[in-house]
Amino acid sequence: MRTPLIAGNWKMNGSTALINAFGDTFATATLPANIDVVVIPPFPYLDAARHAFQNTPLQLGAQTLNPQHSGAHTGEISGRMLKEFDVTYVLVGHSERRQLYQETDAQVFNRLVAALDVGLTPILCVGETLEERDAGRTMDVVLRQVGHAMARLEPVQRLQIVIAYEPVWAIGTGRTATPKQAQEVMAGIRSYQAGFDVSLAEQLKLLYGGSMNASNAAELLAQPDIDGGLVGGASLKTDDFYAICQSAG
Ligand code: PGA
């Protein structure tokens, strides 16, 4: 049985006030039993979040990490540092990092390994652009991204990652993949994993991301291969994010 995971990716948004609002809301909220909920704010808010979330079920995530543990890398942040702030999850290979900051599959893999090295759970993000979907290349693109990482990981490491399928055309556009479209790709990712190991395929947690909101979450999360959501815009409103968490129960 895979535990549902709802992760809120704040991107370059948020404030100390929003951190506190989440702390207050989730301190008294009753979440469905047996789900994991993660808030992923920008780096400067991690320490405030760690304190504000102390009496809540919220866990903390980070949006990226440098592949190195320390050194002369001005402006960068390492996994070791994130661990000091009780961060448990880290996004790797988000499409905005791939597109805006030219992160390649090879760099994404190095970040993935750096996260695993320090005991962070990486959420590997994959997804096709609209052009790639229209050209009928969705599965090729997604499985290339997944495969690049999976083929290079040790079997034990493969069990420690989460994969988020986020069609690029659905991110921040209000245009969600239909549950059928999302399920199709998720099932493809899962059966690809079975090529490595059948029990890995059964255990692997797969999240859908791309304009998930309080109205469409339940239907997406009801799909057999969707184990949770990576939520951007709707994770910036306590009520919406709370409602999405309720749909995962
Ligand atoms: P969105 O973002 O929910 O605003 O589409 C999702 C993401 O980029 O993780």
mmCIF file of C-alpha atoms in Angstrom, residues 125-231:
data_model
loop_
_atom_site.group_PDB
_atom_site.id
_atom_site.type_symbol
_atom_site.label_atom_id
_atom_site.label_comp_id
_atom_site.label_asym_id
_atom_site.label_seq_id
_atom_site.Cartn_x
_atom_site.Cartn_y
_atom_site.Cartn_z
ATOM 1 C CA CYS A 125 10.078 15.712 -11.846
ATOM 2 C CA VAL A 126 9.498 14.650 -15.438
ATOM 3 C CA GLY A 127 7.123 15.702 -18.171
ATOM 4 C CA GLU A 128 6.687 16.548 -21.838
ATOM 5 C CA THR A 129 6.111 19.897 -23.520
ATOM 6 C CA LEU A 130 3.002 20.549 -25.608
ATOM 7 C CA GLU A 131 5.049 20.252 -28.787
ATOM 8 C CA GLU A 132 6.325 16.846 -27.673
ATOM 9 C CA ARG A 133 2.808 15.674 -26.779
ATOM 10 C CA ASP A 134 1.411 16.870 -30.105
ATOM 11 C CA ALA A 135 4.180 14.998 -31.883
ATOM 12 C CA GLY A 136 3.135 11.804 -30.082
ATOM 13 C CA ARG A 137 6.419 11.693 -28.143
ATOM 14 C CA THR A 138 5.073 11.888 -24.576
ATOM 15 C CA MET A 139 6.118 8.427 -23.435
ATOM 16 C CA ASP A 140 9.527 8.664 -25.153
ATOM 17 C CA VAL A 141 10.328 11.923 -23.404
ATOM 18 C CA VAL A 142 9.038 10.887 -20.001
ATOM 19 C CA LEU A 143 10.715 7.489 -20.052
ATOM 20 C CA ARG A 144 13.981 9.055 -21.245
ATOM 21 C CA GLN A 145 13.939 11.370 -18.227
ATOM 22 C CA VAL A 146 12.934 8.596 -15.828
ATOM 23 C CA GLY A 147 15.260 6.062 -17.437
ATOM 24 C CA HIS A 148 18.308 8.313 -17.368
ATOM 25 C CA ALA A 149 18.090 8.392 -13.592
ATOM 26 C CA MET A 150 16.787 4.899 -12.892
ATOM 27 C CA ALA A 151 19.317 3.103 -15.044
ATOM 28 C CA ARG A 152 22.183 4.736 -13.147
ATOM 29 C CA LEU A 153 20.890 4.234 -9.602
ATOM 30 C CA GLU A 154 21.656 1.237 -7.414
ATOM 31 C CA PRO A 155 18.615 -1.003 -6.837
ATOM 32 C CA VAL A 156 18.331 0.147 -3.214
ATOM 33 C CA GLN A 157 18.429 3.819 -4.300
ATOM 34 C CA ARG A 158 15.603 3.284 -6.789
ATOM 35 C CA LEU A 159 13.311 2.479 -3.888
ATOM 36 C CA GLN A 160 14.066 5.804 -2.210
ATOM 37 C CA ILE A 161 12.812 8.224 -4.796
ATOM 38 C CA VAL A 162 9.426 9.685 -5.654
ATOM 39 C CA ILE A 163 8.551 10.571 -9.253
ATOM 40 C CA ALA A 164 6.317 13.488 -10.175
ATOM 41 C CA TYR A 165 4.826 13.460 -13.657
ATOM 42 C CA GLU A 166 4.150 17.071 -14.590
ATOM 43 C CA PRO A 167 3.187 17.766 -18.199
ATOM 44 C CA VAL A 168 4.902 21.084 -18.910
ATOM 45 C CA TRP A 169 1.815 22.389 -20.748
ATOM 46 C CA ALA A 170 -0.265 21.896 -17.593
ATOM 47 C CA ILE A 171 2.051 23.735 -15.187
ATOM 48 C CA GLY A 172 0.700 27.094 -14.102
ATOM 49 C CA THR A 173 -1.627 27.227 -17.109
ATOM 50 C CA GLY A 174 -4.898 26.162 -15.506
ATOM 51 C CA ARG A 175 -4.986 23.425 -18.141
ATOM 52 C CA THR A 176 -4.893 20.153 -16.213
ATOM 53 C CA ALA A 177 -4.212 16.802 -17.843
ATOM 54 C CA THR A 178 -7.398 14.768 -17.830
ATOM 55 C CA PRO A 179 -7.376 11.958 -15.271
ATOM 56 C CA LYS A 180 -7.210 9.547 -18.222
ATOM 57 C CA GLN A 181 -4.194 11.301 -19.792
ATOM 58 C CA ALA A 182 -2.391 11.427 -16.447
ATOM 59 C CA GLN A 183 -3.213 7.817 -15.590
ATOM 60 C CA GLU A 184 -1.962 6.634 -18.980
ATOM 61 C CA VAL A 185 1.477 8.159 -18.457
ATOM 62 C CA MET A 186 1.666 7.094 -14.804
ATOM 63 C CA ALA A 187 0.837 3.501 -15.759
ATOM 64 C CA GLY A 188 3.569 3.705 -18.404
ATOM 65 C CA ILE A 189 6.108 4.897 -15.828
ATOM 66 C CA ARG A 190 5.087 2.166 -13.416
ATOM 67 C CA SER A 191 5.310 -0.609 -15.960
ATOM 68 C CA TYR A 192 8.717 0.707 -17.062
ATOM 69 C CA GLN A 193 9.899 0.288 -13.441
ATOM 70 C CA ALA A 194 8.715 -3.288 -13.490
ATOM 71 C CA GLY A 195 11.508 -3.872 -16.016
ATOM 72 C CA PHE A 196 13.944 -3.230 -13.152
ATOM 73 C CA ASP A 197 12.012 -4.929 -10.414
ATOM 74 C CA VAL A 198 8.339 -5.818 -10.002
ATOM 75 C CA SER A 199 8.224 -4.936 -6.318
ATOM 76 C CA LEU A 200 9.884 -1.557 -7.063
ATOM 77 C CA ALA A 201 7.080 -0.854 -9.525
ATOM 78 C CA GLU A 202 4.501 -1.677 -6.873
ATOM 79 C CA GLN A 203 6.136 0.491 -4.213
ATOM 80 C CA LEU A 204 7.158 3.500 -6.307
ATOM 81 C CA LYS A 205 5.241 6.633 -5.378
ATOM 82 C CA LEU A 206 3.996 8.611 -8.396
ATOM 83 C CA LEU A 207 2.654 12.154 -8.088
ATOM 84 C CA TYR A 208 0.722 14.136 -10.659
ATOM 85 C CA GLY A 209 1.518 17.845 -11.037
ATOM 86 C CA GLY A 210 0.138 20.577 -13.290
ATOM 87 C CA SER A 211 -2.752 22.850 -12.295
ATOM 88 C CA MET A 212 -4.005 20.473 -9.608
ATOM 89 C CA ASN A 213 -6.543 22.306 -7.483
ATOM 90 C CA ALA A 214 -9.285 21.781 -4.927
ATOM 91 C CA SER A 215 -11.855 20.979 -7.640
ATOM 92 C CA ASN A 216 -9.919 18.493 -9.764
ATOM 93 C CA ALA A 217 -7.714 16.790 -7.138
ATOM 94 C CA ALA A 218 -10.159 14.064 -6.069
ATOM 95 C CA GLU A 219 -10.672 12.769 -9.600
ATOM 96 C CA LEU A 220 -6.943 12.744 -10.364
ATOM 97 C CA LEU A 221 -6.040 11.127 -7.050
ATOM 98 C CA ALA A 222 -8.653 8.414 -7.616
ATOM 99 C CA GLN A 223 -6.633 7.021 -10.547
ATOM 100 C CA PRO A 224 -4.971 3.715 -9.694
ATOM 101 C CA ASP A 225 -1.418 4.848 -10.480
ATOM 102 C CA ILE A 226 -1.599 8.364 -9.025
ATOM 103 C CA ASP A 227 -0.398 8.333 -5.428
ATOM 104 C CA GLY A 228 -0.406 12.046 -4.733
ATOM 105 C CA GLY A 229 0.085 15.518 -6.107
ATOM 106 C CA LEU A 230 2.752 18.129 -6.627
ATOM 107 C CA VAL A 231 0.801 21.338 -6.317
#
